[in-house]
Tab-separated table of N, CA, C and O in Angstrom:
chain	number	residue	atom	x	y	z
A	1288	UNK	N	-34.088	-16.801	-19.254
A	1288	UNK	CA	-32.669	-16.478	-19.258
A	1288	UNK	C	-32.161	-16.648	-17.842
A	1288	UNK	O	-32.735	-16.127	-16.893
A	1289	UNK	N	-31.080	-17.409	-17.719
A	1289	UNK	CA	-30.523	-17.626	-16.390
A	1289	UNK	C	-29.796	-16.383	-15.909
A	1289	UNK	O	-29.271	-15.604	-16.693
A	1290	UNK	N	-29.788	-16.245	-14.596
A	1290	UNK	CA	-29.103	-15.133	-13.945
A	1290	UNK	C	-27.975	-15.695	-13.095
A	1290	UNK	O	-27.844	-16.905	-12.922
A	1291	UNK	N	-27.199	-14.792	-12.543
A	1291	UNK	CA	-26.114	-15.195	-11.651
A	1291	UNK	C	-26.692	-16.072	-10.545
A	1291	UNK	O	-27.754	-15.791	-10.010
A	1292	UNK	N	-26.008	-17.126	-10.241
A	1292	UNK	CA	-26.333	-18.085	-9.190
A	1292	UNK	C	-27.459	-19.060	-9.558
A	1292	UNK	O	-27.911	-19.809	-8.704
A	1293	UNK	N	-27.908	-19.084	-10.811
A	1293	UNK	CA	-28.842	-20.127	-11.264
A	1293	UNK	C	-28.026	-21.374	-11.620
A	1293	UNK	O	-28.115	-21.926	-12.721
A	1294	UNK	N	-27.229	-21.797	-10.663
A	1294	UNK	CA	-26.237	-22.833	-10.924
A	1294	UNK	C	-26.860	-24.196	-11.183
A	1294	UNK	O	-26.394	-24.934	-12.061
A	1295	UNK	N	-27.884	-24.562	-10.445
A	1295	UNK	CA	-28.506	-25.879	-10.643
A	1295	UNK	C	-29.092	-25.995	-12.043
A	1295	UNK	O	-28.921	-27.021	-12.708
A	1296	UNK	N	-29.772	-24.943	-12.499
A	1296	UNK	CA	-30.358	-24.991	-13.836
A	1296	UNK	C	-29.274	-25.058	-14.913
A	1296	UNK	O	-29.424	-25.764	-15.909
A	1297	UNK	N	-28.180	-24.316	-14.702
A	1297	UNK	CA	-27.084	-24.334	-15.661
A	1297	UNK	C	-26.446	-25.727	-15.691
A	1297	UNK	O	-26.186	-26.286	-16.752
A	1298	UNK	N	-26.227	-26.296	-14.524
A	1298	UNK	CA	-25.643	-27.647	-14.470
A	1298	UNK	C	-26.574	-28.654	-15.147
A	1298	UNK	O	-26.114	-29.538	-15.865
A	1299	UNK	N	-27.871	-28.529	-14.931
A	1299	UNK	CA	-28.833	-29.413	-15.588
A	1299	UNK	C	-28.771	-29.250	-17.104
A	1299	UNK	O	-28.902	-30.230	-17.842
A	1300	UNK	N	-28.578	-28.018	-17.571
A	1300	UNK	CA	-28.458	-27.794	-19.014
A	1300	UNK	C	-27.205	-28.466	-19.560
A	1300	UNK	O	-27.241	-29.060	-20.647
A	1301	UNK	N	-26.120	-28.408	-18.812
A	1301	UNK	CA	-24.894	-29.082	-19.258
A	1301	UNK	C	-25.154	-30.579	-19.424
A	1301	UNK	O	-24.698	-31.201	-20.386
A	1302	UNK	N	-25.945	-31.153	-18.532
A	1302	UNK	CA	-26.306	-32.573	-18.657
A	1302	UNK	C	-27.156	-32.822	-19.897
A	1302	UNK	O	-27.012	-33.855	-20.562
A	1303	UNK	N	-28.031	-31.880	-20.239
A	1303	UNK	CA	-28.810	-31.988	-21.483
A	1303	UNK	C	-27.862	-31.974	-22.678
A	1303	UNK	O	-28.012	-32.786	-23.602
A	1304	UNK	N	-26.892	-31.070	-22.670
A	1304	UNK	CA	-25.919	-31.022	-23.762
A	1304	UNK	C	-25.177	-32.359	-23.879
A	1304	UNK	O	-24.986	-32.881	-24.975
A	1305	UNK	N	-24.752	-32.908	-22.743
A	1305	UNK	CA	-24.035	-34.182	-22.768
A	1305	UNK	C	-24.892	-35.283	-23.393
A	1305	UNK	O	-24.402	-36.073	-24.205
A	1306	UNK	N	-26.170	-35.319	-23.019
A	1306	UNK	CA	-27.071	-36.340	-23.576
A	1306	UNK	C	-27.310	-36.118	-25.063
A	1306	UNK	O	-27.180	-37.038	-25.871
A	1307	UNK	N	-27.655	-34.906	-25.436
A	1307	UNK	CA	-28.005	-34.614	-26.827
A	1307	UNK	C	-26.810	-34.751	-27.765
A	1307	UNK	O	-26.964	-35.204	-28.909
A	1308	UNK	N	-25.624	-34.367	-27.292
A	1308	UNK	CA	-24.423	-34.427	-28.134
A	1308	UNK	C	-23.660	-35.738	-27.954
A	1308	UNK	O	-22.582	-35.911	-28.509
A	1309	UNK	N	-24.236	-36.631	-27.125
A	1309	UNK	CA	-23.632	-37.941	-26.862
A	1309	UNK	C	-22.186	-37.816	-26.385
A	1309	UNK	O	-21.277	-38.465	-26.884
A	1310	UNK	N	-22.009	-36.953	-25.394
A	1310	UNK	CA	-20.699	-36.744	-24.776
A	1310	UNK	C	-20.607	-37.687	-23.581
A	1310	UNK	O	-21.473	-37.685	-22.716
A	1311	UNK	N	-19.546	-38.478	-23.556
A	1311	UNK	CA	-19.395	-39.467	-22.494
A	1311	UNK	C	-18.060	-39.279	-21.782
A	1311	UNK	O	-17.105	-38.761	-22.345
A	1312	UNK	N	-18.021	-39.750	-20.557
A	1312	UNK	CA	-16.776	-39.796	-19.785
A	1312	UNK	C	-16.102	-38.436	-19.641
A	1312	UNK	O	-14.895	-38.286	-19.862
A	1313	UNK	N	-16.888	-37.438	-19.291
A	1313	UNK	CA	-16.311	-36.120	-19.030
A	1313	UNK	C	-16.532	-35.775	-17.563
A	1313	UNK	O	-17.483	-36.230	-16.942
A	1314	UNK	N	-15.654	-34.967	-17.039
A	1314	UNK	CA	-15.814	-34.488	-15.673
A	1314	UNK	C	-16.807	-33.335	-15.689
A	1314	UNK	O	-16.632	-32.384	-16.464
A	1315	UNK	N	-17.856	-33.413	-14.879
A	1315	UNK	CA	-18.823	-32.307	-14.861
A	1315	UNK	C	-18.156	-31.007	-14.439
A	1315	UNK	O	-17.234	-31.011	-13.627
A	1316	UNK	N	-18.610	-29.885	-14.989
A	1316	UNK	CA	-18.027	-28.600	-14.587
A	1316	UNK	C	-18.351	-28.308	-13.128
A	1316	UNK	O	-19.398	-28.684	-12.617
A	1317	UNK	N	-17.445	-27.616	-12.487
A	1317	UNK	CA	-17.656	-27.251	-11.084
A	1317	UNK	C	-18.659	-26.102	-10.992
A	1317	UNK	O	-18.837	-25.334	-11.938
A	1318	UNK	N	-19.288	-25.999	-9.836
A	1318	UNK	CA	-20.184	-24.873	-9.608
A	1318	UNK	C	-19.426	-23.557	-9.680
A	1318	UNK	O	-19.970	-22.549	-10.108
A	1319	UNK	N	-18.168	-23.575	-9.260
A	1319	UNK	CA	-17.351	-22.361	-9.324
A	1319	UNK	C	-17.195	-21.887	-10.764
A	1319	UNK	O	-17.363	-20.701	-11.055
A	1320	UNK	N	-16.893	-22.818	-11.669
A	1320	UNK	CA	-16.759	-22.457	-13.085
A	1320	UNK	C	-18.081	-21.949	-13.654
A	1320	UNK	O	-18.120	-20.919	-14.330
A	1321	UNK	N	-19.167	-22.660	-13.368
A	1321	UNK	CA	-20.470	-22.235	-13.883
A	1321	UNK	C	-20.842	-20.856	-13.350
A	1321	UNK	O	-21.373	-20.019	-14.087
A	1322	UNK	N	-20.555	-20.608	-12.084
A	1322	UNK	CA	-20.841	-19.307	-11.487
A	1322	UNK	C	-20.028	-18.213	-12.171
A	1322	UNK	O	-20.558	-17.139	-12.487
A	1323	UNK	N	-18.744	-18.477	-12.428
A	1323	UNK	CA	-17.906	-17.495	-13.118
A	1323	UNK	C	-18.466	-17.193	-14.504
A	1323	UNK	O	-18.478	-16.034	-14.946
A	1324	UNK	N	-18.921	-18.227	-15.193
A	1324	UNK	CA	-19.466	-18.018	-16.539
A	1324	UNK	C	-20.737	-17.171	-16.487
A	1324	UNK	O	-20.920	-16.268	-17.296
A	1325	UNK	N	-21.616	-17.479	-15.531
A	1325	UNK	CA	-22.870	-16.718	-15.424
A	1325	UNK	C	-22.636	-15.259	-15.047
A	1325	UNK	O	-23.485	-14.408	-15.318
A	1326	UNK	N	-21.502	-14.960	-14.451
A	1326	UNK	CA	-21.198	-13.580	-14.066
A	1326	UNK	C	-20.655	-12.748	-15.221
A	1326	UNK	O	-20.599	-11.525	-15.114
A	1327	UNK	N	-20.293	-13.379	-16.309
A	1327	UNK	CA	-19.755	-12.643	-17.457
A	1327	UNK	C	-20.868	-11.869	-18.156
A	1327	UNK	O	-21.944	-12.390	-18.410
A	1328	UNK	N	-20.574	-10.625	-18.484
A	1328	UNK	CA	-21.556	-9.782	-19.158
A	1328	UNK	C	-21.862	-10.245	-20.578
A	1328	UNK	O	-22.944	-9.985	-21.093
A	1329	UNK	N	-20.917	-10.927	-21.205
A	1329	UNK	CA	-21.110	-11.295	-22.608
A	1329	UNK	C	-21.565	-12.739	-22.793
A	1329	UNK	O	-21.715	-13.201	-23.917
A	1330	UNK	N	-21.806	-13.471	-21.715
A	1330	UNK	CA	-22.232	-14.870	-21.794
A	1330	UNK	C	-23.685	-14.975	-21.356
A	1330	UNK	O	-24.060	-14.443	-20.313
A	1331	UNK	N	-24.501	-15.673	-22.159
A	1331	UNK	CA	-25.937	-15.747	-21.900
A	1331	UNK	C	-26.420	-17.180	-22.015
A	1331	UNK	O	-25.992	-17.917	-22.910
A	1332	UNK	N	-27.315	-17.553	-21.099
A	1332	UNK	CA	-27.860	-18.904	-21.062
A	1332	UNK	C	-29.383	-18.819	-21.012
A	1332	UNK	O	-29.944	-18.127	-20.168
A	1333	UNK	N	-30.020	-19.537	-21.921
A	1333	UNK	CA	-31.473	-19.636	-21.955
A	1333	UNK	C	-31.835	-21.100	-21.784
A	1333	UNK	O	-31.196	-21.972	-22.388
A	1334	UNK	N	-32.848	-21.390	-20.969
A	1334	UNK	CA	-33.251	-22.770	-20.748
A	1334	UNK	C	-34.739	-22.939	-21.006
A	1334	UNK	O	-35.516	-21.986	-20.912
A	1335	UNK	N	-35.096	-24.175	-21.327
A	1335	UNK	CA	-36.498	-24.576	-21.475
A	1335	UNK	C	-36.771	-25.645	-20.428
A	1335	UNK	O	-35.928	-26.512	-20.181
A	1336	UNK	N	-37.951	-25.579	-19.836
A	1336	UNK	CA	-38.323	-26.514	-18.781
A	1336	UNK	C	-39.710	-27.074	-19.064
A	1336	UNK	O	-40.552	-26.398	-19.661
A	1337	UNK	N	-39.943	-28.287	-18.619
A	1337	UNK	CA	-41.288	-28.860	-18.714
A	1337	UNK	C	-42.063	-28.624	-17.420
A	1337	UNK	O	-43.111	-29.197	-17.197
A	1338	UNK	N	-41.543	-27.771	-16.565
A	1338	UNK	CA	-42.159	-27.484	-15.273
A	1338	UNK	C	-41.489	-28.220	-14.133
A	1338	UNK	O	-41.604	-27.838	-12.977
A	1339	UNK	N	-40.793	-29.310	-14.471
A	1339	UNK	CA	-40.104	-30.101	-13.449
A	1339	UNK	C	-38.601	-30.149	-13.675
A	1339	UNK	O	-37.839	-30.192	-12.723
A	1340	UNK	N	-38.196	-30.183	-14.934
A	1340	UNK	CA	-36.781	-30.341	-15.232
A	1340	UNK	C	-36.399	-29.531	-16.462
A	1340	UNK	O	-37.248	-29.171	-17.275
A	1341	UNK	N	-35.104	-29.259	-16.582
A	1341	UNK	CA	-34.575	-28.569	-17.756
A	1341	UNK	C	-34.568	-29.579	-18.905
A	1341	UNK	O	-34.012	-30.666	-18.779
A	1342	UNK	N	-35.186	-29.210	-20.022
A	1342	UNK	CA	-35.279	-30.123	-21.163
A	1342	UNK	C	-34.538	-29.599	-22.384
A	1342	UNK	O	-34.441	-30.296	-23.393
A	1343	UNK	N	-34.008	-28.389	-22.295
A	1343	UNK	CA	-33.267	-27.836	-23.422
A	1343	UNK	C	-32.717	-26.477	-23.063
A	1343	UNK	O	-33.020	-25.917	-22.008
A	1344	UNK	N	-31.910	-25.959	-23.976
A	1344	UNK	CA	-31.376	-24.633	-23.748
A	1344	UNK	C	-30.338	-24.258	-24.778
A	1344	UNK	O	-30.007	-25.051	-25.671
A	1345	UNK	N	-29.885	-23.041	-24.643
A	1345	UNK	CA	-28.815	-22.564	-25.520
A	1345	UNK	C	-27.904	-21.649	-24.739
A	1345	UNK	O	-28.308	-21.031	-23.749
A	1346	UNK	N	-26.668	-21.598	-25.198
A	1346	UNK	CA	-25.693	-20.665	-24.650
A	1346	UNK	C	-25.176	-19.813	-25.795
A	1346	UNK	O	-25.110	-20.269	-26.941
A	1347	UNK	N	-24.848	-18.581	-25.485
A	1347	UNK	CA	-24.343	-17.684	-26.511
A	1347	UNK	C	-23.430	-16.630	-25.935
A	1347	UNK	O	-23.476	-16.321	-24.738
A	1348	UNK	N	-22.598	-16.106	-26.810
A	1348	UNK	CA	-21.657	-15.053	-26.453
A	1348	UNK	C	-21.938	-13.816	-27.292
A	1348	UNK	O	-22.064	-13.915	-28.516
A	1349	UNK	N	-22.030	-12.669	-26.641
A	1349	UNK	CA	-22.096	-11.395	-27.348
A	1349	UNK	C	-20.657	-10.975	-27.630
A	1349	UNK	O	-19.841	-10.858	-26.710
A	1350	UNK	N	-20.347	-10.798	-28.901
A	1350	UNK	CA	-18.979	-10.512	-29.314
A	1350	UNK	C	-18.881	-9.143	-29.963
A	1350	UNK	O	-19.627	-8.842	-30.901
A	1351	UNK	N	-17.980	-8.329	-29.464
A	1351	UNK	CA	-17.696	-7.061	-30.125
A	1351	UNK	C	-16.911	-7.359	-31.388
A	1351	UNK	O	-16.165	-8.339	-31.464
A	1352	UNK	N	-17.088	-6.512	-32.380
A	1352	UNK	CA	-16.315	-6.674	-33.609
A	1352	UNK	C	-16.008	-5.301	-34.188
A	1352	UNK	O	-16.573	-4.294	-33.787
A	1353	UNK	N	-15.107	-5.274	-35.128
A	1353	UNK	CA	-14.599	-4.006	-35.648
A	1353	UNK	C	-15.294	-3.541	-36.911
A	1353	UNK	O	-14.961	-2.495	-37.437
A	1354	UNK	N	-16.298	-4.271	-37.408
A	1354	UNK	CA	-17.017	-3.845	-38.605
A	1354	UNK	C	-18.398	-3.279	-38.293
A	1354	UNK	O	-19.204	-3.095	-39.176
A	1355	UNK	N	-18.690	-3.047	-37.052
A	1355	UNK	CA	-20.007	-2.536	-36.711
A	1355	UNK	C	-20.013	-1.850	-35.369
A	1355	UNK	O	-19.057	-1.919	-34.597
A	1356	UNK	N	-21.106	-1.187	-35.105
A	1356	UNK	CA	-21.232	-0.441	-33.853
A	1356	UNK	C	-21.965	-1.216	-32.769
A	1356	UNK	O	-22.143	-0.717	-31.673
A	1357	UNK	N	-22.428	-2.418	-33.095
A	1357	UNK	CA	-23.111	-3.227	-32.092
A	1357	UNK	C	-22.509	-4.627	-32.108
A	1357	UNK	O	-21.968	-5.075	-33.119
A	1358	UNK	N	-22.597	-5.321	-30.973
A	1358	UNK	CA	-22.033	-6.669	-30.917
A	1358	UNK	C	-22.835	-7.660	-31.768
A	1358	UNK	O	-23.943	-7.369	-32.212
A	1359	UNK	N	-22.246	-8.822	-31.959
A	1359	UNK	CA	-22.895	-9.950	-32.609
A	1359	UNK	C	-23.161	-11.002	-31.535
A	1359	UNK	O	-22.414	-11.108	-30.574
A	1360	UNK	N	-24.206	-11.794	-31.722
A	1360	UNK	CA	-24.458	-12.898	-30.797
A	1360	UNK	C	-24.063	-14.200	-31.479
A	1360	UNK	O	-24.526	-14.492	-32.581
A	1361	UNK	N	-23.192	-14.947	-30.838
A	1361	UNK	CA	-22.741	-16.238	-31.337
A	1361	UNK	C	-23.406	-17.336	-30.515
A	1361	UNK	O	-23.200	-17.410	-29.298
A	1362	UNK	N	-24.225	-18.158	-31.153
A	1362	UNK	CA	-24.825	-19.299	-30.463
A	1362	UNK	C	-23.749	-20.369	-30.348
A	1362	UNK	O	-23.276	-20.897	-31.357
A	1363	UNK	N	-23.373	-20.675	-29.134
A	1363	UNK	CA	-22.310	-21.650	-28.898
A	1363	UNK	C	-22.877	-23.072	-28.878
A	1363	UNK	O	-22.353	-23.964	-29.537
A	1364	UNK	N	-23.918	-23.295	-28.108
A	1364	UNK	CA	-24.579	-24.601	-28.036
A	1364	UNK	C	-26.080	-24.403	-27.978
A	1364	UNK	O	-26.570	-23.459	-27.353
A	1365	UNK	N	-26.795	-25.317	-28.604
A	1365	UNK	CA	-28.251	-25.367	-28.517
A	1365	UNK	C	-28.630	-26.829	-28.589
A	1365	UNK	O	-28.195	-27.543	-29.496
A	1366	UNK	N	-29.417	-27.285	-27.620
A	1366	UNK	CA	-29.860	-28.675	-27.622
A	1366	UNK	C	-31.168	-28.811	-26.860
A	1366	UNK	O	-31.464	-28.028	-25.954
A	1367	UNK	N	-31.915	-29.825	-27.258
A	1367	UNK	CA	-33.151	-30.217	-26.584
A	1367	UNK	C	-33.051	-31.718	-26.345
A	1367	UNK	O	-32.560	-32.454	-27.213
A	1368	UNK	N	-33.487	-32.156	-25.172
A	1368	UNK	CA	-33.458	-33.589	-24.887
A	1368	UNK	C	-34.150	-34.338	-26.018
A	1368	UNK	O	-35.201	-33.892	-26.514
A	1369	UNK	N	-33.604	-35.474	-26.415
A	1369	UNK	CA	-34.181	-36.217	-27.535
A	1369	UNK	C	-35.693	-36.486	-27.404
A	1369	UNK	O	-36.428	-36.379	-28.385
A	1370	UNK	N	-36.168	-36.787	-26.216
A	1370	UNK	CA	-37.597	-37.075	-26.029
A	1370	UNK	C	-38.483	-35.857	-26.284
A	1370	UNK	O	-39.687	-35.996	-26.498
A	1371	UNK	N	-37.905	-34.657	-26.294
A	1371	UNK	CA	-38.674	-33.421	-26.463
A	1371	UNK	C	-38.406	-32.732	-27.803
A	1371	UNK	O	-38.932	-31.651	-28.058
A	1372	UNK	N	-37.593	-33.354	-28.638
A	1372	UNK	CA	-37.277	-32.737	-29.920
A	1372	UNK	C	-38.477	-32.771	-30.852
A	1372	UNK	O	-39.411	-33.546	-30.682
A	1373	UNK	N	-38.447	-31.876	-31.839
A	1373	UNK	CA	-39.479	-31.738	-32.872
A	1373	UNK	C	-40.836	-31.313	-32.296
A	1373	UNK	O	-41.886	-31.668	-32.806
A	1374	UNK	N	-40.761	-30.526	-31.215
A	1374	UNK	CA	-41.965	-29.982	-30.593
A	1374	UNK	C	-41.927	-28.451	-30.550
A	1374	UNK	O	-42.724	-27.833	-29.866
A	1375	UNK	N	-40.976	-27.847	-31.256
A	1375	UNK	CA	-40.888	-26.396	-31.321
A	1375	UNK	C	-40.088	-25.749	-30.203
A	1375	UNK	O	-40.004	-24.520	-30.140
A	1376	UNK	N	-39.495	-26.544	-29.331
A	1376	UNK	CA	-38.762	-25.989	-28.190
A	1376	UNK	C	-37.514	-25.252	-28.657
A	1376	UNK	O	-37.215	-24.155	-28.173
A	1377	UNK	N	-36.778	-25.830	-29.586
A	1377	UNK	CA	-35.589	-25.161	-30.110
A	1377	UNK	C	-35.930	-23.832	-30.753
A	1377	UNK	O	-35.233	-22.833	-30.564
A	1378	UNK	N	-37.031	-23.798	-31.517
A	1378	UNK	CA	-37.455	-22.539	-32.150
A	1378	UNK	C	-37.851	-21.517	-31.100
A	1378	UNK	O	-37.572	-20.323	-31.253
A	1379	UNK	N	-38.484	-21.954	-30.016
A	1379	UNK	CA	-38.837	-21.019	-28.942
A	1379	UNK	C	-37.584	-20.445	-28.289
A	1379	UNK	O	-37.551	-19.261	-27.945
A	1380	UNK	N	-36.567	-21.271	-28.117
A	1380	UNK	CA	-35.309	-20.774	-27.554
A	1380	UNK	C	-34.700	-19.712	-28.463
A	1380	UNK	O	-34.251	-18.667	-27.995
A	1381	UNK	N	-34.706	-19.973	-29.766
A	1381	UNK	CA	-34.192	-18.986	-30.731
A	1381	UNK	C	-35.010	-17.708	-30.659
A	1381	UNK	O	-34.457	-16.599	-30.658
A	1382	UNK	N	-36.327	-17.822	-30.580
A	1382	UNK	CA	-37.194	-16.645	-30.495
A	1382	UNK	C	-36.870	-15.819	-29.251
A	1382	UNK	O	-36.782	-14.590	-29.318
A	1383	UNK	N	-36.686	-16.468	-28.124
A	1383	UNK	CA	-36.340	-15.743	-26.892
A	1383	UNK	C	-34.973	-15.071	-27.022
A	1383	UNK	O	-34.792	-13.946	-26.555
A	1384	UNK	N	-34.046	-15.754	-27.661
A	1384	UNK	CA	-32.740	-15.141	-27.886
A	1384	UNK	C	-32.877	-13.914	-28.784
A	1384	UNK	O	-32.281	-12.868	-28.516
A	1385	UNK	N	-33.670	-14.016	-29.837
A	1385	UNK	CA	-33.879	-12.879	-30.739
A	1385	UNK	C	-34.490	-11.692	-29.996
A	1385	UNK	O	-34.065	-10.549	-30.183
A	1386	UNK	N	-35.476	-11.954	-29.144
A	1386	UNK	CA	-36.100	-10.877	-28.366
A	1386	UNK	C	-35.090	-10.235	-27.422
A	1386	UNK	O	-35.040	-9.011	-27.284
A	1387	UNK	N	-34.285	-11.058	-26.772
A	1387	UNK	CA	-33.241	-10.537	-25.886
A	1387	UNK	C	-32.275	-9.667	-26.679
A	1387	UNK	O	-31.903	-8.569	-26.234
A	1388	UNK	N	-31.854	-10.146	-27.835
A	1388	UNK	CA	-30.891	-9.395	-28.649
A	1388	UNK	C	-31.449	-8.032	-29.064
A	1388	UNK	O	-30.716	-7.046	-29.063
A	1389	UNK	N	-32.720	-7.986	-29.393
A	1389	UNK	CA	-33.324	-6.691	-29.753
A	1389	UNK	C	-33.230	-5.706	-28.598
A	1389	UNK	O	-32.905	-4.537	-28.799
A	1390	UNK	N	-33.506	-6.178	-27.375
A	1390	UNK	CA	-33.444	-5.274	-26.221
A	1390	UNK	C	-32.021	-4.830	-25.929
A	1390	UNK	O	-31.807	-3.752	-25.384
A	1391	UNK	N	-31.051	-5.652	-26.312
A	1391	UNK	CA	-29.638	-5.336	-26.073
A	1391	UNK	C	-28.979	-4.653	-27.269
A	1391	UNK	O	-27.771	-4.433	-27.260
A	1392	UNK	N	-29.782	-4.356	-28.303
A	1392	UNK	CA	-29.275	-3.724	-29.527
A	1392	UNK	C	-28.197	-4.570	-30.205
A	1392	UNK	O	-27.177	-4.066	-30.673
A	1393	UNK	N	-28.466	-5.868	-30.232
A	1393	UNK	CA	-27.628	-6.824	-30.960
A	1393	UNK	C	-28.442	-7.208	-32.191
A	1393	UNK	O	-29.522	-7.781	-32.074
A	1394	UNK	N	-27.929	-6.884	-33.367
A	1394	UNK	CA	-28.729	-7.000	-34.578
A	1394	UNK	C	-28.382	-8.195	-35.454
A	1394	UNK	O	-29.011	-8.406	-36.492
A	1395	UNK	N	-27.386	-8.974	-35.054
A	1395	UNK	CA	-27.022	-10.140	-35.848
A	1395	UNK	C	-26.690	-11.304	-34.917
A	1395	UNK	O	-25.965	-11.141	-33.940
A	1396	UNK	N	-27.251	-12.462	-35.249
A	1396	UNK	CA	-26.991	-13.696	-34.513
A	1396	UNK	C	-26.383	-14.675	-35.504
A	1396	UNK	O	-26.861	-14.796	-36.632
A	1397	UNK	N	-25.336	-15.377	-35.091
A	1397	UNK	CA	-24.781	-16.380	-35.987
A	1397	UNK	C	-24.443	-17.647	-35.223
A	1397	UNK	O	-24.341	-17.651	-34.000
A	1398	UNK	N	-24.332	-18.727	-35.989
A	1398	UNK	CA	-24.021	-20.032	-35.427
A	1398	UNK	C	-23.127	-20.760	-36.414
A	1398	UNK	O	-23.231	-20.543	-37.622
A	1399	UNK	N	-22.266	-21.588	-35.903
A	1399	UNK	CA	-21.395	-22.399	-36.757
A	1399	UNK	C	-22.030	-23.774	-36.895
A	1399	UNK	O	-22.381	-24.415	-35.905
A	1400	UNK	N	-22.201	-24.229	-38.136
A	1400	UNK	CA	-22.739	-25.568	-38.389
A	1400	UNK	C	-22.020	-26.157	-39.594
A	1400	UNK	O	-21.795	-25.459	-40.588
A	1401	UNK	N	-21.653	-27.408	-39.484
A	1401	UNK	CA	-20.955	-28.084	-40.569
A	1401	UNK	C	-21.922	-28.443	-41.686
A	1401	UNK	O	-23.085	-28.787	-41.441
A	1402	UNK	N	-21.448	-28.388	-42.911
A	1402	UNK	CA	-22.281	-28.742	-44.063
A	1402	UNK	C	-22.829	-30.162	-43.954
A	1402	UNK	O	-23.931	-30.448	-44.412
A	1403	UNK	N	-22.065	-31.060	-43.336
A	1403	UNK	CA	-22.495	-32.446	-43.186
A	1403	UNK	C	-23.644	-32.594	-42.193
A	1403	UNK	O	-24.339	-33.606	-42.185
A	1404	UNK	N	-23.834	-31.605	-41.340
A	1404	UNK	CA	-24.878	-31.676	-40.311
A	1404	UNK	C	-26.187	-31.112	-40.864
A	1404	UNK	O	-26.631	-30.027	-40.487
A	1405	UNK	N	-26.792	-31.856	-41.755
A	1405	UNK	CA	-27.997	-31.368	-42.439
A	1405	UNK	C	-29.150	-31.132	-41.464
A	1405	UNK	O	-29.958	-30.228	-41.663
A	1406	UNK	N	-29.226	-31.930	-40.396
A	1406	UNK	CA	-30.291	-31.736	-39.400
A	1406	UNK	C	-30.184	-30.344	-38.773
A	1406	UNK	O	-31.174	-29.619	-38.672
A	1407	UNK	N	-28.968	-29.976	-38.355
A	1407	UNK	CA	-28.766	-28.655	-37.746
A	1407	UNK	C	-29.033	-27.547	-38.756
A	1407	UNK	O	-29.701	-26.558	-38.439
A	1408	UNK	N	-28.534	-27.710	-39.967
A	1408	UNK	CA	-28.756	-26.683	-40.993
A	1408	UNK	C	-30.239	-26.513	-41.287
A	1408	UNK	O	-30.731	-25.380	-41.392
A	1409	UNK	N	-30.967	-27.623	-41.414
A	1409	UNK	CA	-32.415	-27.546	-41.655
A	1409	UNK	C	-33.126	-26.832	-40.506
A	1409	UNK	O	-34.014	-26.017	-40.713
A	1410	UNK	N	-32.711	-27.160	-39.265
A	1410	UNK	CA	-33.320	-26.518	-38.110
A	1410	UNK	C	-33.091	-25.006	-38.150
A	1410	UNK	O	-34.045	-24.230	-38.015
A	1411	UNK	N	-31.851	-24.575	-38.311
A	1411	UNK	CA	-31.580	-23.144	-38.281
A	1411	UNK	C	-32.256	-22.420	-39.445
A	1411	UNK	O	-32.769	-21.319	-39.266
A	1412	UNK	N	-32.307	-23.039	-40.598
A	1412	UNK	CA	-33.017	-22.429	-41.730
A	1412	UNK	C	-34.499	-22.289	-41.429
A	1412	UNK	O	-35.137	-21.314	-41.842
A	1413	UNK	N	-35.063	-23.238	-40.695
A	1413	UNK	CA	-36.482	-23.172	-40.350
A	1413	UNK	C	-36.803	-22.009	-39.411
A	1413	UNK	O	-37.954	-21.618	-39.265
A	1414	UNK	N	-35.771	-21.453	-38.763
A	1414	UNK	CA	-35.972	-20.295	-37.884
A	1414	UNK	C	-35.809	-18.974	-38.622
A	1414	UNK	O	-35.872	-17.912	-38.017
A	1415	UNK	N	-35.550	-19.067	-39.940
A	1415	UNK	CA	-35.373	-17.864	-40.731
A	1415	UNK	C	-33.927	-17.526	-41.013
A	1415	UNK	O	-33.619	-16.522	-41.666
A	1416	UNK	N	-33.009	-18.366	-40.524
A	1416	UNK	CA	-31.578	-18.096	-40.740
A	1416	UNK	C	-31.184	-18.356	-42.176
A	1416	UNK	O	-31.814	-19.149	-42.873
A	1417	UNK	N	-30.143	-17.669	-42.591
A	1417	UNK	CA	-29.591	-17.908	-43.927
A	1417	UNK	C	-28.143	-18.333	-43.791
A	1417	UNK	O	-27.505	-18.060	-42.804
């Protein structure tokens, strides 16, 4: 889990997202913006590394809601570099997020996925999601 001022790792994760989601011709986020995001209490970033570089990660928001006494965790983005996919890295990221949520007394995690995105739906179902 990244902490405040882990800006290089966060920026590297943004590049992973750009590659995995095939995002082109965008202006990279500034270090100032990334730093502001990392300082938010409800924003969380988890990364996976091969020891040399960031190869995947996820971002999520803890959201308060009016139907419960504990927040919900919303997975905003999750990606693994294409060369490292199908090696269990995404599932490990989910597992680390689940462990973090337990310590923070967050009992529900959700993600938005389109019905047409069968790959994403299959992946999340493989982690035990419904």
